[in-house]
Amino acid sequence: MALRDAPSSCPALWRSLRCPAAELRLDLVLSSGQTFRWRESSPGAWTGVLGTRVWTLVQERDRLWYTVYGEEPPGPHTDGILRDYFQLDVGLPALYRAWGAADPHFHRVASDFPGVRVLRQDPVECLLSFICSSNNHVARITAMIERLCQAFGRRLCQLDARPFHAFPSPAALAGGDAEAKLRALGFGYRAKYVSGSARAIAEGLGAEGLRRLRAEPYAEARRVLCALPGVGTKVADCVCLMALDKAEAVPVDTHVWRMARRHYGAAPGARSLTARVHQEIGDFFRGLWGPYAGWAQAVSTPPCCPTPQKPICPPPAVPTRRLNPLPRSCSAPPSTRGRRRPAAGSGPGGAGRAAGTKNPKGGPRSPKRGSQSPKGGSQSPKGGAQGQGRGCAPPHTPAVRPGELLAPRELLAPGGPSWAALACFLYYKQ
């Protein structure tokens, strides 16, 4: 089957919903780390699995176009599925205005992230996906979920030689050999938790029981989730927010914790992210942003996106002049730099310098007769610079190479990159 990447291809197979960019931005929502089943199949077109169907979504001006692959053509029923998935009954611009009025920091960042809303996902898929998010990043989680679906899920269709599979049921992941298969697929220690939680759901709570937590209070839903293998407070809050209709749930990881301390002064005395600190930060944001606090956090910080990818400092376009002076031992004229120092007693003025004696001006000791510095240069008495062939460059002279982010110690080393590079490092480190 061929991929349909624009409404102009087979117009009869496409439908649209009215959805301005202020209400939804596909590019910001589907790539934010809330879900891991969508990919940009062509510029502006997103293809993925929702339920037991494969969809392609395209946003054009104030319309959300979609097509569904399979025997059933799109219609009012599929309109309802999309409206429920994106929770389009929640008016986003009014929430943005309320959050911005209550929070100056939100007001500053919101203009860069319009149309960010929280998805309403299947609870089982959301739970098992976020168990995989522990110590992980979005690209790797996406690849893991793809392998999981290929190995355990039902095949739905094939688009341009690419197969698509449904998310596996808890029973499919609860078998005795499921953990071993998951380890073979690269899940590592997470394999035990994925298969263990799937078994606990299949043999106890059930998929419908998990879905019924939508009607339970937030605290009770989180308590039930935290009893499952591999589920802590952060994963439980992700599931509560994105699958169980708990808009007040605020997932807190180290990134959110740092943001809360830096911009809001929340949990000032905390030294580690304990369950108490997690609760304290969540309560703070619920008091600030109100009943849709989890939605506001999705705008101000990615809610459950582990290890956010940060840009790096670009290398300078041209070589820059070093701003720090050379050490005293490297003050020789350019024509003599890097040459071997003559032995004591030889050369002009050398007769008056015995081996091992001090320089009359308090400089470094001369090398002993017959000895050499490591590379033909001189040594300073207290860990100073060593000559290194051409020029007497200090030992730490790192170059900023493309794709490299230097550590602060290297940035501040004698002869290292400029203070502009350090400022760039500190900016992106935030």
Coordinates of C-alpha atoms in Angstrom, one line a residue:
M1 CA 0.0 0.0 0.0
A2 CA 1.3 3.5 -0.9
L3 CA 1.7 6.2 1.7
R4 CA -0.6 9.1 1.3
D5 CA 1.2 12.2 2.4
A6 CA -1.0 15.1 1.3
P7 CA -4.8 15.6 0.9
S8 CA -4.3 16.3 -2.8
S9 CA -3.5 12.6 -3.2
C10 CA -6.8 10.7 -3.3
P11 CA -9.0 13.5 -1.9
A12 CA -11.9 11.1 -1.3
L13 CA -9.8 9.3 1.3
W14 CA -9.1 12.4 3.4
R15 CA -11.2 14.2 6.0
S16 CA -10.5 17.3 8.0
L17 CA -11.4 18.9 11.3
R18 CA -11.3 22.6 12.1
C19 CA -8.3 23.1 14.3
P20 CA -6.3 26.3 14.3
A21 CA -2.6 26.3 15.2
A22 CA -3.4 28.0 18.5
E23 CA -5.4 24.9 19.5
L24 CA -2.9 22.3 18.2
R25 CA 0.6 22.2 16.7
L26 CA 1.3 18.7 15.4
D27 CA 5.0 19.2 15.2
L28 CA 5.3 20.3 18.8
V29 CA 2.9 17.7 20.3
L30 CA 3.8 14.5 18.4
S31 CA 7.6 15.0 18.9
S32 CA 7.5 16.1 22.5
G33 CA 8.0 12.7 24.1
Q34 CA 4.4 12.2 25.1
T35 CA 4.0 9.4 22.6
F36 CA 6.5 7.3 20.6
R37 CA 4.4 5.9 17.7
W38 CA 4.5 8.8 15.3
R39 CA 7.1 9.9 12.7
E40 CA 7.3 12.7 10.2
S41 CA 6.9 10.6 7.0
S42 CA 7.3 13.7 4.8
P43 CA 7.5 17.4 5.6
G44 CA 4.5 18.4 7.6
A45 CA 2.9 14.9 7.4
W46 CA 2.9 12.6 10.5
T47 CA 2.2 8.9 10.2
G48 CA 1.7 6.6 13.1
V49 CA -0.5 4.0 14.9
L50 CA -3.5 5.1 16.9
G51 CA -5.5 2.2 18.4
T52 CA -5.7 -0.5 15.7
R53 CA -5.4 1.8 12.7
V54 CA -2.6 3.6 10.9
W55 CA -3.1 7.3 10.3
T56 CA -1.4 10.1 8.4
L57 CA -2.1 13.6 9.8
V58 CA -1.4 16.9 8.0
Q59 CA -2.0 20.4 9.4
E60 CA -2.8 23.2 6.9
R61 CA -3.8 26.6 8.1
D62 CA -6.9 26.1 10.4
R63 CA -7.6 22.5 9.2
L64 CA -6.4 19.2 10.6
W65 CA -6.5 16.7 7.6
Y66 CA -6.2 13.0 8.2
T67 CA -6.4 9.7 6.3
V68 CA -6.8 6.2 7.7
Y69 CA -5.3 3.1 6.0
G70 CA -7.5 0.0 5.9
E71 CA -10.8 -1.2 4.7
E72 CA -12.9 1.3 6.7
P73 CA -13.0 4.8 5.2
P74 CA -12.7 7.8 7.4
G75 CA -16.0 9.2 8.7
P76 CA -17.7 10.7 11.8
H77 CA -16.4 7.8 13.9
T78 CA -12.8 8.5 13.1
D79 CA -13.4 12.2 13.7
G80 CA -14.4 11.3 17.2
I81 CA -11.3 9.2 17.7
L82 CA -9.1 12.1 16.8
R83 CA -11.0 14.6 18.9
D84 CA -10.7 12.3 21.9
Y85 CA -7.0 11.6 21.3
F86 CA -6.1 15.3 21.1
Q87 CA -8.7 16.4 23.7
L88 CA -10.0 19.0 21.3
D89 CA -12.9 19.8 23.6
V90 CA -10.4 21.6 25.9
G91 CA -10.0 25.3 24.8
L92 CA -6.3 25.9 24.8
P93 CA -6.1 29.7 24.2
A94 CA -8.1 30.5 27.3
L95 CA -5.9 28.3 29.4
Y96 CA -2.8 30.0 27.9
R97 CA -4.1 33.4 28.9
A98 CA -4.9 32.2 32.5
W99 CA -1.5 30.6 33.0
G100 CA 0.3 33.7 31.6
A101 CA -1.6 36.0 33.9
A102 CA -0.7 34.0 36.9
D103 CA 2.9 33.2 35.9
P104 CA 5.4 35.7 34.3
H105 CA 7.8 32.9 33.3
F106 CA 5.0 31.1 31.5
H107 CA 4.1 34.3 29.7
R108 CA 7.6 34.7 28.5
V109 CA 8.0 31.2 27.0
A110 CA 4.4 30.5 25.8
S111 CA 4.7 32.6 22.6
D112 CA 7.4 30.2 21.4
F113 CA 5.2 27.1 22.0
P114 CA 1.7 27.6 20.9
G115 CA -0.8 24.8 20.5
V116 CA 0.9 22.4 22.9
R117 CA -1.7 20.1 24.4
V118 CA -1.7 16.8 26.3
L119 CA -2.8 13.6 24.5
R120 CA -5.3 11.1 25.8
Q121 CA -3.6 7.8 25.2
D122 CA -4.5 4.2 25.8
P123 CA -3.5 3.5 29.5
V124 CA -1.7 0.2 28.8
E125 CA 0.4 1.6 25.9
C126 CA 1.2 4.7 27.9
L127 CA 2.2 2.8 31.0
L128 CA 4.5 0.3 29.3
S129 CA 6.1 3.0 27.1
F130 CA 7.0 5.2 30.0
I131 CA 8.5 2.3 31.9
C132 CA 10.9 2.2 29.0
S133 CA 11.7 5.9 29.5
S134 CA 13.9 5.3 32.6
N135 CA 17.4 6.7 31.9
N136 CA 16.6 7.0 28.3
H137 CA 15.9 9.6 25.5
V138 CA 13.1 10.0 23.0
A139 CA 14.9 8.6 19.9
R140 CA 16.0 5.4 21.7
I141 CA 12.6 4.9 23.4
T142 CA 10.9 5.3 20.0
A143 CA 13.2 2.6 18.5
M144 CA 12.5 0.3 21.5
I145 CA 8.8 0.6 21.2
E146 CA 9.0 -0.1 17.5
R147 CA 10.9 -3.3 18.2
L148 CA 8.4 -4.2 20.9
C149 CA 5.4 -3.8 18.6
Q150 CA 7.1 -5.7 15.7
A151 CA 8.0 -8.7 18.0
F152 CA 4.7 -8.9 20.0
G153 CA 2.1 -6.8 18.2
R154 CA -0.4 -7.6 15.4
R155 CA 0.6 -6.5 12.0
L156 CA -1.7 -3.8 10.6
C157 CA -0.5 -2.9 7.2
Q158 CA 2.6 -2.1 5.2
L159 CA 3.2 1.4 3.7
D160 CA 6.0 1.7 1.1
A161 CA 7.7 -1.4 2.4
R162 CA 7.5 -0.3 6.0
P163 CA 5.3 -2.5 8.3
F164 CA 3.1 -1.1 11.0
H165 CA 2.0 -3.1 14.1
A166 CA -0.5 -2.5 16.8
F167 CA 0.7 -2.2 20.4
P168 CA 0.8 -5.6 22.1
S169 CA -1.8 -6.6 24.7
P170 CA -0.7 -7.3 28.3
A171 CA -1.3 -11.0 27.7
A172 CA 1.2 -11.0 24.8
L173 CA 3.9 -9.6 27.1
A174 CA 3.1 -11.7 30.1
G175 CA 4.5 -15.0 28.8
G176 CA 7.3 -16.8 30.5
D177 CA 9.8 -16.1 27.8
A178 CA 8.7 -12.4 27.3
E179 CA 11.5 -11.0 29.5
A180 CA 14.2 -13.0 27.7
K181 CA 12.9 -11.8 24.3
L182 CA 12.8 -8.2 25.5
R183 CA 16.4 -8.4 26.7
A184 CA 17.4 -9.8 23.3
L185 CA 15.6 -6.7 21.8
G186 CA 17.9 -4.4 23.8
F187 CA 15.5 -3.5 26.7
G188 CA 18.1 -4.3 29.4
Y189 CA 17.0 -4.1 33.0
R190 CA 13.7 -2.6 31.8
A191 CA 12.7 -6.0 30.3
K192 CA 11.8 -7.3 33.8
Y193 CA 9.6 -4.3 34.6
V194 CA 7.8 -4.3 31.2
S195 CA 7.0 -8.0 31.4
G196 CA 6.2 -7.8 35.1
S197 CA 3.8 -4.9 34.8
A198 CA 2.1 -6.6 31.8
R199 CA 1.7 -9.8 33.8
A200 CA 0.3 -7.8 36.8
I201 CA -2.3 -6.2 34.5
A202 CA -3.2 -9.4 32.6
E203 CA -3.6 -11.5 35.8
G204 CA -5.0 -8.9 38.1
L205 CA -6.2 -5.4 37.3
G206 CA -6.9 -6.0 33.6
A207 CA -6.8 -3.5 30.8
E208 CA -10.3 -2.4 31.6
G209 CA -9.5 -2.0 35.3
L210 CA -6.6 0.2 34.4
R211 CA -8.9 2.3 32.2
R212 CA -11.4 2.6 35.0
L213 CA -8.8 4.5 37.0
R214 CA -9.9 7.5 34.9
A215 CA -12.9 7.7 37.2
E216 CA -10.8 7.4 40.4
P217 CA -9.3 10.4 42.3
Y218 CA -5.7 11.3 41.3
A219 CA -4.1 10.1 44.5
E220 CA -5.8 6.7 44.3
A221 CA -4.8 6.3 40.6
R222 CA -1.2 7.1 41.4
R223 CA -1.2 4.7 44.3
V224 CA -2.4 1.8 42.2
L225 CA 0.1 2.6 39.5
C226 CA 3.1 2.8 41.9
A227 CA 2.3 -0.7 43.1
L228 CA 3.2 -2.1 39.6
P229 CA 6.8 -3.3 38.9
G230 CA 9.1 -0.5 37.6
V231 CA 6.6 2.3 38.3
G232 CA 7.7 5.3 40.4
T233 CA 6.1 8.6 41.1
K234 CA 7.3 10.2 37.8
V235 CA 6.1 7.4 35.6
A236 CA 2.8 7.2 37.5
D237 CA 2.3 10.9 37.0
C238 CA 3.0 10.6 33.3
V239 CA 0.4 7.9 33.0
C240 CA -2.1 9.8 35.1
L241 CA -1.7 13.0 33.0
M242 CA -1.6 11.4 29.5
A243 CA -3.9 8.4 29.9
L244 CA -6.1 8.7 33.0
D245 CA -7.6 12.2 32.7
K246 CA -5.6 13.6 35.7
A247 CA -4.9 17.1 34.3
E248 CA -3.5 18.2 37.6
A249 CA -0.7 15.6 37.6
V250 CA 2.7 17.2 37.3
P251 CA 5.5 14.7 36.4
V252 CA 8.7 15.8 38.0
D253 CA 12.2 14.7 36.9
T254 CA 15.6 16.4 37.5
H255 CA 15.0 18.8 34.5
V256 CA 11.7 20.0 36.0
W257 CA 13.2 20.1 39.5
R258 CA 16.0 22.4 38.2
M259 CA 13.5 24.6 36.4
A260 CA 11.4 24.8 39.5
R261 CA 14.3 25.9 41.7
R262 CA 15.8 28.3 39.1
H263 CA 12.6 30.2 38.0
Y264 CA 10.3 29.7 41.0
G265 CA 12.4 29.0 44.1
A266 CA 10.4 25.8 44.8
A267 CA 11.9 23.2 47.1
P268 CA 14.9 25.4 48.0
G269 CA 16.5 23.2 50.6
A270 CA 16.2 19.9 48.7
R271 CA 19.4 18.1 47.8
S272 CA 17.9 15.2 45.9
L273 CA 14.6 14.4 44.1
T274 CA 12.9 12.4 46.8
A275 CA 9.2 11.5 46.8
R276 CA 8.6 14.3 49.3
V277 CA 10.3 16.9 46.9
H278 CA 8.3 15.5 44.0
Q279 CA 5.1 16.1 45.9
E280 CA 6.2 19.5 47.1
I281 CA 7.0 20.7 43.5
G282 CA 3.7 19.2 42.2
D283 CA 1.7 21.0 44.9
F284 CA 3.5 24.2 44.1
F285 CA 2.6 24.1 40.4
R286 CA -0.9 23.0 41.1
G287 CA -1.3 26.1 43.3
L288 CA 0.2 28.3 40.6
W289 CA -1.4 26.9 37.4
G290 CA -4.6 25.4 38.8
P291 CA -6.5 22.2 37.8
Y292 CA -4.7 21.9 34.4
A293 CA -1.2 22.2 35.9
G294 CA 0.1 19.2 34.0
W295 CA -0.9 20.9 30.7
A296 CA 0.9 24.1 31.7
Q297 CA 4.0 22.1 32.4
A298 CA 3.9 20.6 29.0
V299 CA 4.3 24.1 27.6
S300 CA 6.9 25.5 30.1
T301 CA 9.0 22.3 30.2
P302 CA 8.6 19.0 28.3
P303 CA 6.7 16.9 30.8
C304 CA 8.2 13.5 30.4
C305 CA 10.8 13.9 27.8
P306 CA 13.9 12.2 29.3
T307 CA 17.3 13.8 28.6
P308 CA 16.3 16.7 26.4
Q309 CA 18.6 17.1 23.4
K310 CA 20.4 20.4 23.6
P311 CA 22.3 22.3 20.8
I312 CA 26.0 22.7 21.1
C313 CA 28.3 25.7 20.7
P314 CA 29.2 26.0 17.0
P315 CA 33.0 26.1 16.3
P316 CA 34.4 29.6 15.5
A317 CA 34.3 30.5 11.8
V318 CA 37.9 31.7 11.8
P319 CA 40.8 31.0 14.3
T320 CA 40.6 33.5 17.1
R321 CA 43.6 35.2 18.9
R322 CA 44.3 33.9 22.3
L323 CA 43.4 36.4 25.0
N324 CA 45.6 35.1 27.7
P325 CA 49.4 35.9 27.7
L326 CA 51.9 33.2 27.3
P327 CA 53.7 32.1 30.5
R328 CA 57.1 33.5 31.4
S329 CA 58.8 30.4 30.2
C330 CA 57.4 30.9 26.7
S331 CA 58.5 34.5 26.3
A332 CA 61.3 33.7 23.9
P333 CA 61.3 35.2 20.4
P334 CA 59.3 33.2 17.8
S335 CA 62.6 32.2 16.1
T336 CA 63.8 30.4 19.2
R337 CA 60.5 28.9 20.5
G338 CA 60.5 25.2 20.6
R339 CA 64.2 24.8 20.3
R340 CA 66.2 22.7 22.8
R341 CA 67.7 24.9 25.5
P342 CA 71.5 24.7 25.4
A343 CA 73.2 22.8 28.1
A344 CA 74.5 24.7 31.1
G345 CA 77.8 26.3 30.6
S346 CA 77.5 26.4 26.8
G347 CA 76.4 29.1 24.5
P348 CA 76.5 32.9 25.2
G349 CA 76.4 33.6 28.9
G350 CA 76.2 29.9 29.8
A351 CA 79.5 29.6 31.7
G352 CA 78.1 31.3 34.7
R353 CA 75.1 28.9 35.1
A354 CA 76.0 25.7 36.9
A355 CA 73.7 22.7 36.5
G356 CA 70.7 22.9 38.8
T357 CA 71.2 26.5 39.8
K358 CA 68.5 29.1 39.8
N359 CA 68.0 31.7 37.2
P360 CA 69.4 35.1 38.5
K361 CA 66.0 36.7 37.9
G362 CA 64.1 34.0 39.9
G363 CA 63.0 32.1 36.8
P364 CA 62.8 28.4 36.5
R365 CA 65.8 26.1 37.2
S366 CA 67.9 25.1 34.2
P367 CA 67.8 21.5 33.4
K368 CA 70.6 19.3 34.7
R369 CA 73.6 18.7 32.5
G370 CA 72.7 16.2 29.8
S371 CA 69.0 16.0 30.7
Q372 CA 66.2 17.0 28.4
S373 CA 62.6 18.1 29.0
P374 CA 60.0 15.7 27.7
K375 CA 59.7 17.3 24.2
G376 CA 62.6 19.5 24.0
G377 CA 61.1 22.4 26.0
S378 CA 61.6 23.7 29.5
Q379 CA 59.8 22.9 32.7
S380 CA 58.5 25.4 35.2
P381 CA 59.2 24.4 38.9
K382 CA 55.6 24.1 40.0
G383 CA 53.7 22.4 37.3
G384 CA 54.1 25.3 34.8
A385 CA 54.0 25.1 31.1
Q386 CA 56.1 22.5 29.2
G387 CA 57.4 23.2 25.7
Q388 CA 55.8 21.1 23.1
G389 CA 57.7 21.4 19.9
R390 CA 56.6 24.3 17.8
G391 CA 56.0 27.2 20.1
C392 CA 55.8 26.9 23.9
A393 CA 52.0 26.3 24.1
P394 CA 50.7 25.3 27.5
P395 CA 49.8 21.6 28.0
H396 CA 46.0 22.2 27.9
T397 CA 45.1 23.8 24.6
P398 CA 41.9 22.2 23.6
A399 CA 40.4 23.1 20.3
V400 CA 36.6 23.5 19.9
R401 CA 35.8 20.9 17.3
P402 CA 32.4 20.4 15.5
G403 CA 30.0 18.3 17.6
E404 CA 32.0 18.8 20.8
L405 CA 30.9 20.4 24.1
L406 CA 33.9 21.2 26.3
A407 CA 33.8 20.9 30.1
P408 CA 34.2 24.1 32.1
R409 CA 37.7 23.0 33.3
E410 CA 38.9 22.8 29.7
L411 CA 37.2 26.1 28.8
L412 CA 39.1 27.9 31.6
A413 CA 42.4 26.1 31.1
P414 CA 45.3 28.4 30.1
G415 CA 45.2 28.9 26.4
G416 CA 41.7 27.4 26.1
P417 CA 38.8 28.9 24.2
S418 CA 37.5 32.3 24.9
W419 CA 35.1 33.4 27.6
A420 CA 32.4 33.6 24.8
A421 CA 32.7 29.8 24.6
L422 CA 32.2 29.5 28.3
A423 CA 29.2 31.7 28.2
C424 CA 27.8 29.5 25.4
F425 CA 28.4 26.4 27.5
L426 CA 26.7 27.8 30.5
Y427 CA 23.7 29.0 28.4
Y428 CA 23.1 25.6 26.9
K429 CA 23.8 23.9 30.2
Q430 CA 20.7 25.5 31.6

